[in-house]
XYZ file of C-alpha atoms in Angstrom:
560
model
C 138.518 73.619 88.211
C 136.238 73.788 91.523
C 133.640 76.091 92.047
C 134.289 79.628 92.938
C 133.152 79.461 96.243
C 135.217 76.512 97.058
C 138.566 78.223 96.037
C 141.023 78.606 98.623
C 141.316 81.935 100.655
C 144.186 81.560 103.407
C 146.140 84.272 102.139
C 146.591 87.553 99.772
C 148.086 85.100 96.757
C 144.815 83.314 97.083
C 142.589 86.524 96.880
C 144.422 87.705 94.067
C 144.031 84.524 91.978
C 140.585 84.232 93.013
C 139.826 87.727 91.537
C 141.755 86.839 88.366
C 139.684 83.468 87.890
C 136.132 85.617 88.518
C 137.171 88.090 86.057
C 138.219 85.827 83.167
C 141.639 86.795 82.904
C 143.373 83.084 83.291
C 140.852 81.381 81.220
C 139.738 79.276 84.253
C 143.052 78.041 85.258
C 146.477 78.764 87.359
C 149.736 77.767 85.794
C 152.777 78.510 87.994
C 156.367 77.829 87.739
C 159.441 77.305 89.823
C 162.677 78.818 87.862
C 165.788 78.663 89.859
C 169.108 79.731 88.312
C 171.236 76.677 88.493
C 174.623 78.597 90.128
C 174.170 76.537 93.487
C 172.263 74.215 95.445
C 168.940 75.020 96.912
C 168.568 76.075 100.313
C 165.498 76.248 102.605
C 164.452 79.544 101.080
C 163.729 77.899 97.961
C 161.688 75.391 99.619
C 159.252 77.968 100.476
C 159.149 78.902 97.099
C 158.624 75.604 95.895
C 155.961 74.851 98.444
C 154.072 77.847 97.281
C 154.894 77.407 93.287
C 153.783 73.963 93.470
C 151.270 73.961 96.126
C 149.144 77.075 94.972
C 148.716 74.938 91.621
C 147.721 72.035 93.113
C 145.285 73.971 95.425
C 143.181 75.174 92.015
C 143.805 71.790 90.357
C 146.667 73.595 87.807
C 150.070 72.545 87.223
C 153.504 74.233 87.862
C 156.615 73.872 85.569
C 160.194 73.458 86.505
C 162.318 75.868 84.610
C 166.205 76.413 85.012
C 166.930 80.402 84.432
C 170.237 79.514 82.878
C 171.187 83.193 81.344
C 174.236 83.774 83.215
C 176.908 81.129 81.962
C 180.005 82.172 84.332
C 178.308 80.440 87.284
C 176.044 77.699 85.874
C 176.806 74.249 85.818
C 174.910 70.691 85.045
C 175.820 69.405 88.503
C 173.307 72.161 90.020
C 170.533 71.227 87.652
C 170.835 67.608 88.792
C 170.985 68.529 92.447
C 167.885 70.969 91.868
C 165.695 68.087 90.189
C 166.783 65.574 93.097
C 165.827 68.361 95.676
C 162.504 68.780 94.438
C 161.370 65.177 94.228
C 162.667 64.566 97.468
C 160.707 67.315 98.787
C 157.657 65.123 97.333
C 156.750 67.530 94.328
C 157.127 66.511 90.514
C 156.554 68.732 87.523
C 155.470 65.947 84.989
C 156.726 66.438 81.414
C 157.050 70.303 82.158
C 160.731 70.778 82.652
C 162.202 73.450 80.676
C 165.510 75.806 80.510
C 165.695 79.637 79.670
C 168.344 78.756 77.068
C 165.182 76.929 75.249
C 163.909 80.292 74.370
C 167.324 82.099 73.563
C 166.079 82.602 69.753
C 162.648 83.609 70.743
C 164.129 86.241 73.003
C 166.667 87.620 70.458
C 163.730 87.982 68.069
C 161.696 89.877 70.874
C 164.472 92.185 71.040
C 164.985 93.089 67.482
C 160.925 93.898 67.816
C 161.485 96.266 70.386
C 164.430 98.045 68.397
C 162.134 98.295 65.564
C 159.474 99.897 67.593
C 162.018 102.449 69.017
C 161.847 100.757 72.263
C 165.685 99.583 72.662
C 169.041 100.920 71.334
C 172.108 99.990 71.704
C 174.306 101.535 74.472
C 178.256 102.013 74.156
C 178.647 103.150 77.887
C 181.088 100.945 79.673
C 179.803 99.739 83.212
C 181.520 102.275 84.785
C 180.225 105.106 82.694
C 176.709 103.648 82.854
C 176.899 103.648 86.864
C 178.112 107.144 86.766
C 175.580 108.195 84.546
C 172.540 106.584 86.269
C 171.597 109.771 87.902
C 169.970 109.896 91.423
C 166.495 110.542 92.611
C 166.778 114.261 91.766
C 168.635 113.898 88.447
C 167.529 111.680 85.505
C 169.971 109.049 84.074
C 171.591 109.846 80.642
C 173.149 108.196 77.714
C 174.439 109.561 74.550
C 173.117 106.810 72.434
C 169.588 106.795 73.514
C 168.662 108.228 70.190
C 170.827 105.953 67.982
C 169.021 105.414 64.974
C 167.028 102.229 64.658
C 168.668 100.998 61.806
C 172.358 101.291 63.415
C 171.047 99.380 66.556
C 169.550 96.688 64.477
C 173.317 96.366 62.800
C 175.212 96.638 66.125
C 172.682 94.089 67.755
C 173.491 91.664 64.921
C 177.038 92.163 65.180
C 176.792 91.359 69.138
C 175.468 88.172 68.103
C 178.056 87.287 65.766
C 180.712 88.002 68.362
C 182.151 91.417 66.559
C 182.583 92.826 70.233
C 184.451 92.367 73.516
C 182.753 91.700 76.617
C 181.827 95.045 78.050
C 181.855 97.111 74.857
C 177.996 97.772 74.324
C 174.588 96.700 75.720
C 171.201 96.608 74.394
C 168.997 99.027 76.492
C 165.441 99.361 76.642
C 164.109 103.083 76.207
C 161.625 103.572 78.926
C 161.991 106.417 81.323
C 165.609 107.982 82.428
C 163.739 110.286 84.956
C 161.680 107.121 86.627
C 161.914 106.916 90.448
C 162.112 103.320 90.199
C 165.907 102.877 88.947
C 164.618 99.490 87.479
C 163.077 101.427 84.807
C 165.952 103.987 83.827
C 166.555 102.092 80.504
C 167.511 98.732 82.100
C 169.840 96.455 80.089
C 168.239 93.759 78.336
C 171.123 91.974 76.716
C 175.223 91.914 77.874
C 178.003 90.335 75.829
C 179.547 87.407 77.462
C 182.406 85.102 75.722
C 181.632 82.159 77.889
C 180.591 79.024 76.910
C 177.222 78.014 77.956
C 176.674 74.644 79.474
C 173.886 73.574 77.299
C 174.501 75.989 74.183
C 178.043 75.659 74.177
C 179.651 78.324 71.967
C 176.341 79.216 69.814
C 175.804 82.423 71.756
C 177.942 85.091 73.177
C 175.275 87.384 74.073
C 172.772 86.817 76.731
C 169.343 88.124 78.030
C 169.466 89.699 81.678
C 167.097 88.116 84.076
C 164.491 90.995 83.952
C 164.154 90.495 80.295
C 164.255 86.687 80.045
C 161.865 85.878 82.939
C 158.877 87.765 81.806
C 159.181 86.067 78.277
C 159.810 82.521 79.625
C 156.700 82.810 81.668
C 154.577 84.077 78.962
C 156.105 81.324 76.342
C 155.169 78.887 78.747
C 151.411 80.092 79.578
C 152.383 80.934 83.050
C 149.130 82.649 84.477
C 150.953 83.813 87.943
C 154.675 83.974 88.400
C 155.090 84.013 92.235
C 158.377 85.175 93.447
C 160.176 86.819 96.396
C 159.750 90.393 97.612
C 162.876 91.727 96.003
C 161.468 91.351 92.649
C 158.630 93.661 93.500
C 160.467 96.910 92.358
C 161.029 94.724 89.322
C 157.460 94.163 88.507
C 157.018 97.393 86.399
C 159.888 96.206 83.932
C 158.056 92.513 83.928
C 154.901 94.445 82.939
C 156.377 96.380 80.299
C 158.276 93.543 78.496
C 154.955 91.594 78.512
C 152.773 94.861 77.410
C 155.347 95.411 74.610
C 156.139 92.110 73.155
C 153.920 90.018 70.987
C 153.453 87.121 73.641
C 151.078 84.296 73.952
C 150.075 85.240 77.358
C 149.852 87.928 80.029
C 151.285 86.333 83.007
C 150.979 88.031 86.261
C 153.631 88.584 88.643
C 152.952 88.347 92.482
C 155.604 88.893 95.201
C 155.609 87.032 98.800
C 157.943 87.599 101.554
C 161.161 85.568 101.225
C 161.980 83.054 104.132
C 165.099 84.455 106.805
C 166.068 81.840 109.416
C 168.180 82.918 112.286
C 171.657 81.467 113.013
C 172.058 80.986 108.931
C 172.523 82.705 105.754
C 170.643 82.370 102.587
C 172.762 83.918 99.807
C 174.073 81.617 97.403
C 177.103 83.551 96.936
C 177.549 83.512 100.573
C 176.935 79.774 100.673
C 179.390 79.101 97.517
C 181.799 80.956 99.655
C 181.658 78.415 102.541
C 181.741 75.438 100.276
C 185.063 76.743 97.805
C 186.767 78.209 100.885
C 186.568 75.281 103.035
C 184.358 76.357 105.927
C 182.103 73.513 105.403
C 182.783 69.871 103.455
C 180.686 70.536 100.718
C 177.004 71.716 99.756
C 175.730 68.832 101.397
C 177.448 69.321 104.879
C 174.624 68.429 107.123
C 175.482 72.210 108.870
C 174.540 74.025 105.614
C 171.015 75.271 105.335
C 170.667 73.421 101.734
C 168.064 71.087 100.723
C 171.088 68.449 100.235
C 172.568 68.972 103.457
C 169.042 68.554 105.350
C 168.641 65.955 103.634
C 172.068 64.498 104.811
C 171.341 65.659 108.230
C 168.214 63.124 108.257
C 165.711 66.179 108.133
C 162.357 64.651 106.764
C 160.921 65.948 103.799
C 157.440 66.487 105.171
C 158.801 68.293 108.065
C 160.095 70.941 105.961
C 156.496 71.006 104.155
C 155.099 71.427 107.496
C 157.402 74.097 108.304
C 156.498 76.028 105.390
C 152.960 75.585 105.826
C 153.372 76.660 109.242
C 155.077 80.094 108.870
C 152.550 81.276 106.189
C 152.602 83.311 103.224
C 153.102 87.076 103.912
C 153.779 90.176 102.142
C 156.330 91.685 104.530
C 159.533 90.158 105.402
C 160.280 89.065 108.465
C 162.823 86.408 110.153
C 161.719 83.158 111.642
C 163.432 81.185 114.745
C 165.378 78.346 113.606
C 164.005 76.664 116.637
C 160.816 76.756 114.665
C 162.341 74.230 111.928
C 163.650 72.325 114.787
C 160.196 72.107 116.151
C 158.541 70.373 112.873
C 161.351 68.192 112.418
C 160.855 66.754 116.126
C 157.061 66.781 115.588
C 157.412 64.382 112.438
C 160.383 62.465 113.624
C 158.806 61.711 116.914
C 156.045 59.846 114.981
C 157.920 58.008 112.256
C 161.520 57.435 113.996
C 161.973 53.897 115.569
C 163.800 53.806 119.039
C 166.853 52.611 119.851
C 169.906 53.058 122.654
C 173.325 54.425 122.009
C 175.683 55.736 124.939
C 177.727 58.568 123.526
C 179.957 58.754 126.950
C 180.264 55.196 128.208
C 180.682 54.235 131.732
C 180.909 50.580 132.606
C 178.993 49.101 135.298
C 179.141 45.456 136.624
C 176.220 44.074 138.326
C 177.756 41.900 140.926
C 175.003 39.540 141.848
C 174.357 38.820 138.183
C 175.278 35.448 137.124
C 178.768 35.744 135.121
C 177.652 33.136 132.533
C 173.990 34.520 131.950
C 172.460 36.443 129.158
C 168.913 37.099 128.863
C 166.954 38.594 125.719
C 164.626 40.977 126.863
C 161.777 42.846 124.783
C 162.043 46.332 123.678
C 159.402 48.006 121.361
C 160.711 49.631 118.572
C 158.080 52.473 118.715
C 156.027 53.518 121.783
C 152.986 54.532 119.830
C 153.080 52.264 116.822
C 152.571 48.420 117.930
C 152.714 47.408 113.969
C 156.579 48.585 114.206
C 156.794 45.401 116.290
C 159.838 45.020 119.115
C 163.523 43.816 118.863
C 165.267 42.037 121.519
C 167.958 43.467 123.677
C 170.718 41.045 125.154
C 171.017 41.632 129.401
C 174.265 40.281 130.958
C 176.291 40.987 133.714
C 178.506 43.946 132.539
C 176.808 47.129 130.912
C 177.462 50.413 129.990
C 175.579 53.763 130.812
C 175.791 57.309 130.205
C 178.432 59.012 132.561
C 176.072 61.956 133.096
C 173.393 59.494 134.396
C 175.703 59.163 137.557
C 176.355 61.561 140.030
C 178.646 61.214 143.063
C 177.601 63.932 144.885
C 173.871 64.545 143.497
C 172.520 68.082 143.121
C 168.511 68.677 144.054
C 166.377 67.137 141.691
C 168.541 64.657 140.152
C 167.141 61.428 140.043
C 169.432 59.029 138.128
C 171.997 56.793 139.768
C 174.022 57.955 142.884
C 175.901 55.919 145.441
C 173.198 54.088 147.219
C 170.804 55.115 145.282
C 168.315 53.122 142.787
C 167.364 53.448 139.195
C 165.427 51.436 136.429
C 167.392 50.201 133.536
C 164.825 50.854 130.685
C 163.150 47.254 129.819
C 165.090 45.587 132.501
C 165.619 45.612 136.316
C 165.829 47.991 138.830
C 169.691 48.540 140.155
C 171.309 49.855 143.112
C 174.672 51.700 143.180
C 176.955 50.090 145.920
C 180.453 51.160 145.131
C 182.441 53.566 143.062
C 185.747 52.531 141.698
C 188.445 55.595 140.407
C 191.692 55.250 138.477
C 194.987 57.059 140.261
C 193.700 60.623 138.779
C 190.405 60.001 140.821
C 188.195 59.866 137.708
C 185.556 57.391 137.743
C 185.963 54.125 135.733
C 183.734 51.688 136.840
C 180.324 51.167 139.069
C 179.498 48.110 140.924
C 175.592 47.785 141.146
C 173.277 44.973 142.487
C 169.866 43.960 140.647
C 166.626 43.245 142.058
C 165.531 39.884 140.254
C 162.207 40.840 140.991
C 162.129 44.018 139.430
C 162.023 42.908 135.559
C 160.205 45.077 133.282
C 156.839 43.653 132.377
C 156.782 41.274 135.290
C 157.806 43.797 138.250
C 156.870 41.964 141.697
C 159.429 44.073 143.727
C 156.803 46.855 144.795
C 159.602 49.446 144.463
C 158.708 52.803 143.230
C 162.164 54.805 141.497
C 161.903 58.027 140.268
C 164.596 57.543 137.364
C 164.921 55.498 134.314
C 168.006 55.344 132.003
C 169.392 53.576 129.182
C 171.908 51.236 128.732
C 173.967 48.530 126.820
C 175.368 45.426 127.329
C 178.971 45.125 126.656
C 179.855 42.159 124.464
C 177.083 43.337 121.602
C 177.448 46.988 121.553
C 178.933 48.196 118.533
C 181.533 51.298 118.414
C 180.219 54.525 116.471
C 181.333 57.904 115.329
C 178.552 60.379 116.559
C 178.705 63.664 114.950
C 176.779 66.254 116.968
C 175.603 69.149 114.784
C 174.538 72.631 115.760
C 174.128 76.009 114.534
C 176.428 76.889 111.805
C 176.937 80.627 112.917
C 176.983 81.667 116.868
C 175.707 85.000 115.458
C 171.303 85.087 115.225
C 171.852 87.379 112.351
C 175.239 86.697 110.528
C 174.497 89.307 107.754
C 174.170 92.058 110.524
C 177.597 93.308 110.376
C 179.970 95.890 112.257
C 182.343 97.908 109.788
C 185.303 95.392 108.743
C 183.548 92.225 109.657
C 182.961 89.731 107.386
C 180.135 86.680 107.998
C 182.413 84.341 108.472
C 183.556 86.051 111.525
C 180.677 84.459 113.321
C 181.111 80.792 112.221
C 180.028 78.703 115.281
C 183.326 76.733 116.183
C 181.043 73.957 117.884
C 178.892 73.444 115.062
C 180.296 70.120 114.700
C 181.282 67.912 117.267
C 182.593 64.491 116.747
C 182.151 61.791 119.619
C 184.539 58.686 118.743
C 184.042 56.509 121.618
C 180.084 56.126 121.486
C 178.302 52.601 121.194
C 175.258 51.797 119.639
C 172.722 48.913 119.781
C 174.023 45.971 117.631
C 170.996 46.191 115.268
C 172.096 49.777 114.376
C 175.136 48.241 112.330
C 172.779 47.240 109.614
C 170.812 50.583 109.656
C 170.046 52.047 106.223
C 171.762 55.418 105.651
C 168.961 58.252 105.411
C 166.530 56.159 108.041
C 166.094 58.345 111.169
C 166.071 56.566 115.039
C 165.501 58.373 117.956
C 168.396 57.363 120.431
C 166.644 56.950 123.687
C 166.853 60.157 126.020
C 169.567 61.716 123.559
C 168.222 62.744 120.489
C 167.293 61.961 116.723
C 170.293 60.314 114.595
C 170.484 59.047 111.289
C 173.263 57.083 109.735
C 175.604 58.813 107.429
C 176.769 58.022 104.234
C 180.781 58.040 105.448
C 179.672 54.750 107.008
C 182.553 52.334 105.518
C 184.184 49.263 106.490
C 182.725 48.642 109.706
C 183.326 52.243 110.764
C 179.590 53.184 111.584
C 178.653 57.180 111.451
C 175.449 58.730 112.787
C 174.505 62.687 112.312
C 172.581 64.209 114.944
C 169.342 65.472 112.883
C 168.214 67.484 116.269
C 168.048 67.134 120.082
C 165.289 66.082 122.186
C 163.731 68.491 124.456
C 165.908 68.364 127.654
C 164.373 69.730 130.359
C 167.007 68.749 132.881
C 169.542 70.837 130.731
C 167.063 73.745 130.988
C 166.759 73.554 134.306
C 170.663 73.573 135.076
C 170.941 76.684 132.961
C 168.476 78.733 135.305
């Protein structure tokens, strides 16, 4: 542990931990945990929690556990366990040998529950779910239960029979005896155990009663020696119950819960229930669909893990909930990709160009840097010949003001190559432009330009004989509404799905080298955006996902 004067003090969590360390509450250590429920894939909101849980421990030279809170067998699966572990490792964090399950402690939790019954602090309640809801009271009336004064021996006997499977689901629960008149409804004799006759993904049919999260969570933390249980703000009202469990059970560690604001981002949803609906009802192609806010989806889309960590650091740690613009995440993605992604050329909407004064039988190889700022990345050789392709959008027959690309009679530089002039425009019978006839200036070769010409525009291109066909998947926001959770009466969040969240381009062309690109390695397709080869690429069918677009000053100018 570092000297007290050197401890972090960036935000309120650091302040609380520093005070605890100074008072000797933590035995001069910081031990955190990340406790996901294995009922779905992790999303960008979990990334913030991972960043805080693992990052806080690292700041103090402490350790962080990974624990699966598998107390609800109805929705949990080993598939999600494996996915969670993969996502955390991908983000750059590791839990060492400290991987646990809530189910590791089921027997201990059961014994703690018996202790509470014996202390007169818990009882068996036979209210049905509807009766429980109807008898919960309100701010001016207390909750009630006709079973609250049930004799301890009777509750112990019934609890044992619940474990033995003597009762059906919903027949009874174990409730804490706290305060039926509490203004915090979480303290109005909350349920600690419920009956659930369902096989568990780890324990099988050994148990038919399962602890509620509010009972299990503090016990898991205490049994693992967690000093600071960092969780999102929705658990703030549950903290009194967390503290009550810690106080009234003979646990080896007095863990402390601290809440921080959860991450909300525009144009997406963070509810696992809603994300599950998107998957199960076929709105997306799986948990790793690149439009999903899941870490698996972001990984497949090509987001670098460093960008997500930098994003989490950039938004900071706050106590009050707020919503972050999706563009902030994209900013950090661009920043990271700009530093690491090699460059390549791709034509999404090809227009054929014939350089009429270039020899028909000639092909020359032109050097192209792989990264403009990283000489150590080397260069590649691009073939150049008489027939090329350019983007259709790089030509205007009747150019508007401010357009500095190719036009009739106008000149433009081909990146790494020559200056060309458009001499003739060929059209089909429908009046559509199908080909440009251009001429090049042999003195204008990049790197040895002796032409003396100054042109305002530079465009990218591909040589026809070596260009490789590719499918390009252009991804955009999954929702067209900034806050899909803000619904009018009768609306469903799926009503606001963006119909243009995925646009597939089949006629695109890429550099020949891209045929051997590795899946998951990002590239900047010059003047177009950042792309990554998708795992669906098989048998010569090359598929690239757009990770994020480039800043496009031309498009912004057109929108004004």
